[in-house]
PDB file of C-alpha atoms in Angstrom:
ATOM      1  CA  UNK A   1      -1.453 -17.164   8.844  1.00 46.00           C
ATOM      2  CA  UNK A   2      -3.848 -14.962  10.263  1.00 46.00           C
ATOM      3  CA  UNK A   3      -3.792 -12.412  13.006  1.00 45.00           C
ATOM      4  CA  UNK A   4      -7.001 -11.560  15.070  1.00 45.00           C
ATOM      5  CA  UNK A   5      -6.989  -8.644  17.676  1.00 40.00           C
ATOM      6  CA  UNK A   6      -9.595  -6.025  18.957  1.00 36.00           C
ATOM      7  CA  UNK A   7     -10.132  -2.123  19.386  1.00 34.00           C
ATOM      8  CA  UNK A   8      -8.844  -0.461  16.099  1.00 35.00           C
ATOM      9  CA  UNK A   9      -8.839   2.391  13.896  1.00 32.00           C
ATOM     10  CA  UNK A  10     -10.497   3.340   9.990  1.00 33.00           C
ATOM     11  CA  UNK A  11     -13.372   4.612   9.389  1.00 33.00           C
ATOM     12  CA  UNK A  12     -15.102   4.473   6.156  1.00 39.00           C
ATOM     13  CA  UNK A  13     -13.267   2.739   3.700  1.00 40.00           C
ATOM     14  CA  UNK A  14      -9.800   0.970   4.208  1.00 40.00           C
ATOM     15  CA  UNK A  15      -6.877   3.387   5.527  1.00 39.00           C
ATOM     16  CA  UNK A  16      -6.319   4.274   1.776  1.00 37.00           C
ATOM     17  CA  UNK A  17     -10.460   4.931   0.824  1.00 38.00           C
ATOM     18  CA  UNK A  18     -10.991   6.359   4.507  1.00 39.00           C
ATOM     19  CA  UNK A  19      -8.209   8.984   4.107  1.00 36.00           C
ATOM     20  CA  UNK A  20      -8.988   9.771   0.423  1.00 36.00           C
ATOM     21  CA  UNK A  21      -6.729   8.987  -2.780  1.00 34.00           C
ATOM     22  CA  UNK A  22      -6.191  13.046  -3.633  1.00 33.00           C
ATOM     23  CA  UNK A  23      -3.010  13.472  -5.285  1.00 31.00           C
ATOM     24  CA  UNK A  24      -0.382  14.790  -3.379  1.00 35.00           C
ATOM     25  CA  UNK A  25       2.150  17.768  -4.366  1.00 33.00           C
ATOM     26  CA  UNK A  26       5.397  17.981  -5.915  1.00 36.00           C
ATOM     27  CA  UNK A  27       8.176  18.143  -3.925  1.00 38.00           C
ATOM     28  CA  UNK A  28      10.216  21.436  -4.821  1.00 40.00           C
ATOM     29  CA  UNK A  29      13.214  20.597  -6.532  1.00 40.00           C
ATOM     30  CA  UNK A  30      16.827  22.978  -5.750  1.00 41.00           C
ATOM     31  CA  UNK A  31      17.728  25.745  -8.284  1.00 41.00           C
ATOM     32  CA  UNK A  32      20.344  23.879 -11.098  1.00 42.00           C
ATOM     33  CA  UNK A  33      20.062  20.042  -8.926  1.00 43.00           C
ATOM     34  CA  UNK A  34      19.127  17.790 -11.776  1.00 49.00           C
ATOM     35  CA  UNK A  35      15.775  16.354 -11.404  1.00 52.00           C
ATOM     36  CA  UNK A  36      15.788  12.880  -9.861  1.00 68.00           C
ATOM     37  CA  UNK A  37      14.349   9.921 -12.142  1.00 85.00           C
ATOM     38  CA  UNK A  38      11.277   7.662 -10.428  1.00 91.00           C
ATOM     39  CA  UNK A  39      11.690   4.291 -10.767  1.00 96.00           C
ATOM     40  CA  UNK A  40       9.094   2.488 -13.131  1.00 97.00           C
ATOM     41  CA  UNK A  41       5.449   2.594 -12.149  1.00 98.00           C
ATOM     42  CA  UNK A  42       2.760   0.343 -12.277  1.00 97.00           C
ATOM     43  CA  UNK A  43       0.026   1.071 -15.046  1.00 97.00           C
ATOM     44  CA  UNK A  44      -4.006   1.355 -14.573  1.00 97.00           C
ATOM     45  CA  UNK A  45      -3.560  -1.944 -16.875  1.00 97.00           C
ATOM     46  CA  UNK A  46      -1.869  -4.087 -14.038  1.00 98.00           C
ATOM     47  CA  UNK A  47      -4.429  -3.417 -10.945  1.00 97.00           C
ATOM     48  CA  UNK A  48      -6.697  -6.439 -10.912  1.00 96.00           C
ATOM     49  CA  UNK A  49      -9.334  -6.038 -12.877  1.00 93.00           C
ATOM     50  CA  UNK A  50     -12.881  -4.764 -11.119  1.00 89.00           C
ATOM     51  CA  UNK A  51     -15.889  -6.349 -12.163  1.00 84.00           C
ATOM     52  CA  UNK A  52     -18.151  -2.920 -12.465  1.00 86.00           C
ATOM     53  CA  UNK A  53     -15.374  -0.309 -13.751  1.00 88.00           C
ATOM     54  CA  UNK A  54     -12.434   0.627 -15.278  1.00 92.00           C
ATOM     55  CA  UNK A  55      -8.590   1.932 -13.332  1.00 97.00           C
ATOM     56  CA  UNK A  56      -7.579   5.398 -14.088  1.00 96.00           C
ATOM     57  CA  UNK A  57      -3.885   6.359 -13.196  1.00 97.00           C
ATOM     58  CA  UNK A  58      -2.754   9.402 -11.721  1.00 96.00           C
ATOM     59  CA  UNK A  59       0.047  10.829 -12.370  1.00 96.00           C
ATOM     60  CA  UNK A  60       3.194   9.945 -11.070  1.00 96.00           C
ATOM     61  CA  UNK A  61       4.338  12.408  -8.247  1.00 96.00           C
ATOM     62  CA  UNK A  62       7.472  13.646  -6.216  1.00 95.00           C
ATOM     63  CA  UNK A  63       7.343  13.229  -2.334  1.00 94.00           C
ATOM     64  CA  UNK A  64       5.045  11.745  -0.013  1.00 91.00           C
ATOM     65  CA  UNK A  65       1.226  11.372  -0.362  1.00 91.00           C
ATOM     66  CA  UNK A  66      -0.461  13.128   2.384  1.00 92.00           C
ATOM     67  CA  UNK A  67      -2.539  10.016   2.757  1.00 91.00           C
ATOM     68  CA  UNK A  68       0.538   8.012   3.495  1.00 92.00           C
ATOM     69  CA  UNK A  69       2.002  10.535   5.930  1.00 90.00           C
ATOM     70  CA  UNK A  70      -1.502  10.161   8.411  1.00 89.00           C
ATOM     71  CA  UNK A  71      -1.574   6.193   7.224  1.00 92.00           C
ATOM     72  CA  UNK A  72      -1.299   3.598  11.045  1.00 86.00           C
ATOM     73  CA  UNK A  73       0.078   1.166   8.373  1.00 92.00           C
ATOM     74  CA  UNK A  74       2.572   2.784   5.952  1.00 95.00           C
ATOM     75  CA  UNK A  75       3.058   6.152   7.294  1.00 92.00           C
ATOM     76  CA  UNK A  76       6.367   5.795   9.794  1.00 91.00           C
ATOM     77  CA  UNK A  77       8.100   4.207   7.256  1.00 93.00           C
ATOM     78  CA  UNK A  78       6.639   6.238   4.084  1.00 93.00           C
ATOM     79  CA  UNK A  79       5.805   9.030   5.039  1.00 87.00           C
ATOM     80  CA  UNK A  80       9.004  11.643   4.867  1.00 89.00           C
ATOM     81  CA  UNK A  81       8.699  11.486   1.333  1.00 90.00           C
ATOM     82  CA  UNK A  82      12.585  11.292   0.780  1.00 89.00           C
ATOM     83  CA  UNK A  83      13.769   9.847  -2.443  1.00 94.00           C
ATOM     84  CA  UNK A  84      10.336   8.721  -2.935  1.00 96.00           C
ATOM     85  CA  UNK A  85       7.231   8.917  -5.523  1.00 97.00           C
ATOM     86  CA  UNK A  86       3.522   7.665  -5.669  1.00 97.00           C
ATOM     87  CA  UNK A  87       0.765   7.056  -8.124  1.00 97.00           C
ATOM     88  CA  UNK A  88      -2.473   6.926  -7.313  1.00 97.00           C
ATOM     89  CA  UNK A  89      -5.549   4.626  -9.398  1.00 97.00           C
ATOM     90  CA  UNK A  90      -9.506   5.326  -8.970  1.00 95.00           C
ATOM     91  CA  UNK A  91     -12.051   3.650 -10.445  1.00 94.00           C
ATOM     92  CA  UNK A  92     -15.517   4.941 -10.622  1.00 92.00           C
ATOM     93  CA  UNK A  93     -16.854   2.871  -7.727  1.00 87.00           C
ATOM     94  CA  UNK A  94     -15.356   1.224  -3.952  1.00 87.00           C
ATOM     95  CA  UNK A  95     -12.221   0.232  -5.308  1.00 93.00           C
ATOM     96  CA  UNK A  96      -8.654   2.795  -5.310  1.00 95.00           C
ATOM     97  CA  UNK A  97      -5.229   1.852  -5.165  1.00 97.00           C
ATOM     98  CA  UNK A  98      -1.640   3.356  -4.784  1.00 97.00           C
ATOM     99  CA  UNK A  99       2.195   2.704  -5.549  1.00 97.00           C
ATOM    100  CA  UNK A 100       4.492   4.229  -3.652  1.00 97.00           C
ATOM    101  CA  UNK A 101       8.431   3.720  -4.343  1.00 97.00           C
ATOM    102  CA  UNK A 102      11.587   4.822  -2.576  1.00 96.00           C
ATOM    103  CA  UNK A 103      15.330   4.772  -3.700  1.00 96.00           C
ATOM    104  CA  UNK A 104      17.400   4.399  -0.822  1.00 95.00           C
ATOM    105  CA  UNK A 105      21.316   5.240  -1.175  1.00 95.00           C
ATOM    106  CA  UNK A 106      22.375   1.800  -0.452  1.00 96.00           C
ATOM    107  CA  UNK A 107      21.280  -1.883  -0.652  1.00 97.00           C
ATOM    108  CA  UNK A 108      21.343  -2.219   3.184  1.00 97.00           C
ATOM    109  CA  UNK A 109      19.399   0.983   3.554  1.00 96.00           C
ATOM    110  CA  UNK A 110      16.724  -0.157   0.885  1.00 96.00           C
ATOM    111  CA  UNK A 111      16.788  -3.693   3.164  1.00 97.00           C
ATOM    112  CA  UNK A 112      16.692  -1.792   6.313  1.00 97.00           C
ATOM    113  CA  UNK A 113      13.637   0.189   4.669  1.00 96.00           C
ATOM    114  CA  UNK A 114      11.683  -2.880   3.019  1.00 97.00           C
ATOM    115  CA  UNK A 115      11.962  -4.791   6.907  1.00 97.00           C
ATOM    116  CA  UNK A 116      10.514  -2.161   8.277  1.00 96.00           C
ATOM    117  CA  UNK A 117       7.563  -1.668   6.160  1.00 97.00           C
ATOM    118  CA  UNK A 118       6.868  -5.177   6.551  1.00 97.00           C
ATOM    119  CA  UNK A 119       7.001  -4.868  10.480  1.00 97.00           C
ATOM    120  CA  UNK A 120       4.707  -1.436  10.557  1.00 96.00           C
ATOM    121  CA  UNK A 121       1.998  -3.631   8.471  1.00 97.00           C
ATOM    122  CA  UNK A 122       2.559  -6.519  11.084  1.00 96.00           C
ATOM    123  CA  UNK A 123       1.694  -4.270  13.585  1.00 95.00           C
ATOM    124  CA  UNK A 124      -0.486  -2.251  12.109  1.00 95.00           C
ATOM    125  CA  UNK A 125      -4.150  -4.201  13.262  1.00 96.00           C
ATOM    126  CA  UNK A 126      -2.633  -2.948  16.906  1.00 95.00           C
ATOM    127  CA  UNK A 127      -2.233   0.130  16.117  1.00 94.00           C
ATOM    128  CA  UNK A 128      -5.858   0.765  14.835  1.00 94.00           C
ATOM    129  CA  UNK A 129      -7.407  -0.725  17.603  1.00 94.00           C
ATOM    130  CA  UNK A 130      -5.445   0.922  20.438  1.00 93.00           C
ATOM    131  CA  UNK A 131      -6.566   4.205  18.371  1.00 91.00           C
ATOM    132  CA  UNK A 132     -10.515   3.421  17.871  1.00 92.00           C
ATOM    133  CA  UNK A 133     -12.015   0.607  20.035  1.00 92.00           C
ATOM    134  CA  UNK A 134     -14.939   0.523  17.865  1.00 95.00           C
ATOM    135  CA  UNK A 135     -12.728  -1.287  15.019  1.00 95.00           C
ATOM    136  CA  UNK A 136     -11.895  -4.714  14.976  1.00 96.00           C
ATOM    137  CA  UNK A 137      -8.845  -5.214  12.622  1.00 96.00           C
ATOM    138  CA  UNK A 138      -7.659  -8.319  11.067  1.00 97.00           C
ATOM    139  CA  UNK A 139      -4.106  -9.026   9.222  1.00 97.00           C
ATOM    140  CA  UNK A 140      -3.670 -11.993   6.773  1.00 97.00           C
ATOM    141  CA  UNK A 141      -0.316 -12.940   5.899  1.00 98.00           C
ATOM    142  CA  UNK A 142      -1.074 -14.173   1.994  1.00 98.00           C
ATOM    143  CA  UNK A 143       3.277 -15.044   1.666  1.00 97.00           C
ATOM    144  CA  UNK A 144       6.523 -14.215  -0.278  1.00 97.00           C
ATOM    145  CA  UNK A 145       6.758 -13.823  -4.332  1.00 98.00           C
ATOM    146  CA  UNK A 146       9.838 -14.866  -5.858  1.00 96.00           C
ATOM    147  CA  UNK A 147      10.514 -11.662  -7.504  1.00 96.00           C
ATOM    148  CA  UNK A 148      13.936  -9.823  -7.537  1.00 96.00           C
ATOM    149  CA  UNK A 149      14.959  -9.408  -4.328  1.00 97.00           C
ATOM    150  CA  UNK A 150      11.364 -10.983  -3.001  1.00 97.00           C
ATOM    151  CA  UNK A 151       7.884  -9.704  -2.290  1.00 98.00           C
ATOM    152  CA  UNK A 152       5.306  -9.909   0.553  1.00 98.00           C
ATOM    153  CA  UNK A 153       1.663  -9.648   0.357  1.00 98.00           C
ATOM    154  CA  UNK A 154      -0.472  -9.000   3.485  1.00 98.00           C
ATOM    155  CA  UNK A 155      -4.422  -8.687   3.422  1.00 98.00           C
ATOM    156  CA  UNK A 156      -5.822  -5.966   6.218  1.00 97.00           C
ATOM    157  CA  UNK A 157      -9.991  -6.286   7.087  1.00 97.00           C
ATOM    158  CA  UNK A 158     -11.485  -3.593   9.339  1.00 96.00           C
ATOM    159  CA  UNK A 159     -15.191  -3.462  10.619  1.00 95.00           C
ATOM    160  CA  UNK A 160     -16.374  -1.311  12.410  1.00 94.00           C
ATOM    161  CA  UNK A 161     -18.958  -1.684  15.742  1.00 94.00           C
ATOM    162  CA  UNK A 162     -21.641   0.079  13.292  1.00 93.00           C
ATOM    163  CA  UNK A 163     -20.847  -2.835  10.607  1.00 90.00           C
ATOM    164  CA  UNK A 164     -18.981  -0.936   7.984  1.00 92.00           C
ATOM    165  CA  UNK A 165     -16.612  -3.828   6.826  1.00 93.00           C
ATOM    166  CA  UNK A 166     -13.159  -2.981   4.365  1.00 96.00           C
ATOM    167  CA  UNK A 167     -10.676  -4.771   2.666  1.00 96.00           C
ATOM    168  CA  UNK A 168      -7.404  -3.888   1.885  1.00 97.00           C
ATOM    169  CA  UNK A 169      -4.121  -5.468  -0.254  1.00 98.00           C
ATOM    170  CA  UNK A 170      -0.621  -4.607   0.700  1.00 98.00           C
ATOM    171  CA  UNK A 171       2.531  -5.815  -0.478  1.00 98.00           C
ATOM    172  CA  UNK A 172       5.873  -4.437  -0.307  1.00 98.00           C
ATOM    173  CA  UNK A 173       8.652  -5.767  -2.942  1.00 98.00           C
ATOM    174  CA  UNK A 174      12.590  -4.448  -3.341  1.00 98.00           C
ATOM    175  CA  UNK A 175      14.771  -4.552  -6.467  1.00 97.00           C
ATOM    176  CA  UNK A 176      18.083  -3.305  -5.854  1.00 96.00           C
ATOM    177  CA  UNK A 177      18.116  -0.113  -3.773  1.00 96.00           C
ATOM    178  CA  UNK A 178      14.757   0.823  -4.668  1.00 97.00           C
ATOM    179  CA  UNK A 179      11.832  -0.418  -1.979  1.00 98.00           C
ATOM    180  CA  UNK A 180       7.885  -0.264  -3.573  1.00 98.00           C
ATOM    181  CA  UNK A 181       4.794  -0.875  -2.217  1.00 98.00           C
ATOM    182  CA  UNK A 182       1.308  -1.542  -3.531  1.00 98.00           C
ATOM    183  CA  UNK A 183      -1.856  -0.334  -1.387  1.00 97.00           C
ATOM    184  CA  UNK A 184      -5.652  -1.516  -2.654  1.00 97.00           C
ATOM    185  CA  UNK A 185      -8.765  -1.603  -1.040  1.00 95.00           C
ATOM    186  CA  UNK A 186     -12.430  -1.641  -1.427  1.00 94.00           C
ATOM    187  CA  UNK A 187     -15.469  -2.394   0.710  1.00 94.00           C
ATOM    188  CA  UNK A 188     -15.683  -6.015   1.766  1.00 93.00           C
ATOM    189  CA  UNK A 189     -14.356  -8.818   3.412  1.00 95.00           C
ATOM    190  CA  UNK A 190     -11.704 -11.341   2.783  1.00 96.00           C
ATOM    191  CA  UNK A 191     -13.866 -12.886   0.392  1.00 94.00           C
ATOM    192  CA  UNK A 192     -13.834  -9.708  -1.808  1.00 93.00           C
ATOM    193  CA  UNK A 193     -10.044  -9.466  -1.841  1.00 95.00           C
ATOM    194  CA  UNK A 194      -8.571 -10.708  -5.708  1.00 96.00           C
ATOM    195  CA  UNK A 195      -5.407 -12.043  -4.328  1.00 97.00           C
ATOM    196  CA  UNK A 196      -4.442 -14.237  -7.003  1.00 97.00           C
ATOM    197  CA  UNK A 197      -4.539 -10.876  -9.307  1.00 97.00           C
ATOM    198  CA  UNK A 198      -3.103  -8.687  -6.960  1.00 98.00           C
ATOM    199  CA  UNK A 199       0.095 -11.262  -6.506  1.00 98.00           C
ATOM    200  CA  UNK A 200       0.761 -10.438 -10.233  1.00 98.00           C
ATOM    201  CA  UNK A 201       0.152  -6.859  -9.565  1.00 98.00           C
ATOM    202  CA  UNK A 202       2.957  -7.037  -7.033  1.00 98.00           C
ATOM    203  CA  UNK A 203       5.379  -9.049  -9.290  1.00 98.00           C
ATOM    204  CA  UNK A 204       4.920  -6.988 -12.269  1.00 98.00           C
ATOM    205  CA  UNK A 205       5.416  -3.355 -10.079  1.00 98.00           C
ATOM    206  CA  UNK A 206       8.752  -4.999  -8.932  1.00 98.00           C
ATOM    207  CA  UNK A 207       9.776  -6.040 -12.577  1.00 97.00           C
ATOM    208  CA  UNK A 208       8.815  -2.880 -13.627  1.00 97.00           C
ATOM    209  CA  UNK A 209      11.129  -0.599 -11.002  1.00 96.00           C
ATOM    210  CA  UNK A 210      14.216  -0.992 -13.008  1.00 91.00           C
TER     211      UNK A 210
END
């Protein structure tokens, strides 16, 4: 299924590229409160492979990224940082990625949490048009994986009236209480987009939660 609209928001590189992959900070933790544990994390290992360079993995970090708290498509539901953690991946060229995870007190909460996040990306090609009429932004709807609790992956493609043309990955996947999601992107076009890889990228970040 694809979605098609006009008038849109990014500049530069996909929302994760445009607004840079620096690595957040650490959220403070209380005097004597015992340190929360993250879930598992995805390795530089499991991003699909790119053809001109290797991942590197950031480390994993406490709170919100500040990338995710200005992102049109993950930033309502992401950005607060509660309960949450992120890991950022670079490689030397176009390409970066991101995990972000959140535990949520309750299995209704994390549902609540993981319908959301698939409703902000829905809407998300709207919401970058209505905020820059010289992007174009189109949404791809690539299906569920039958993973835990299930999986959704979603393919975002910007270009811009000047012809600067990204491509971006998203999937969001729940296990339990805990809610993750999986941000790439790159310069190009649907074409440019390793689905099939990024699929398996999705299942293994879900197996690898708990």
């Amino acid at each position: 299924m694809s979605k098609r609209t006009r008038a849109g928001t990014l500049t530069g590189l996909t929302a994760l590229t445009a607004a840079g992959l620096a690595l957040g900070t650490v959220l403070a933790v209380p005097a004597g409160a015992a340190t929360p544990r993250p879930p598992g994390f995805l390795s530089a290992a499991d991003l699909p492979p790119h053809p001109g360079s290797s991942w590197t993995a950031g480390r994993i970090t406490a709170g919100a990224s500040p990338d995710v708290e200005v992102d049109r498509c993950l930033g309502m539901a992401l950005g607060d940082g509660r309960d949450s953690w992120y890991r950022d991946f670079r490689t030397d060229l176009d390409a970066s990625a991101r995990q972000v995870s959140v535990v949520l007190p309750s299995v209704s909460a994390a549902k609540g949490r993981f319908a959301r996040v698939n409703q902000d990306i829905k809407s998300c090609p709207a919401w970058i048009e209505q905020a820059d009429p010289e992007v174009e932004a189109t949404l791809k709807d690539y299906g569920k994986l039958d993973v835990e609790e299930g999986a959704h992956v979603y393919g975002l493609h910007t270009e811009t009236s000047w012809g600067a043309t990204d491509i971006r990955l998203l999937s969001v996947g729940r296990d339990g209480t805990t809610v993750t999601v999986v941000d790439w992107g790159r310069l190009g076009d649907f074409g440019d987009a390793p689905v099939k890889a990024f699929k398996k990228t999705t299942v293994t970040a879900v197996n690898k939660l708990h």
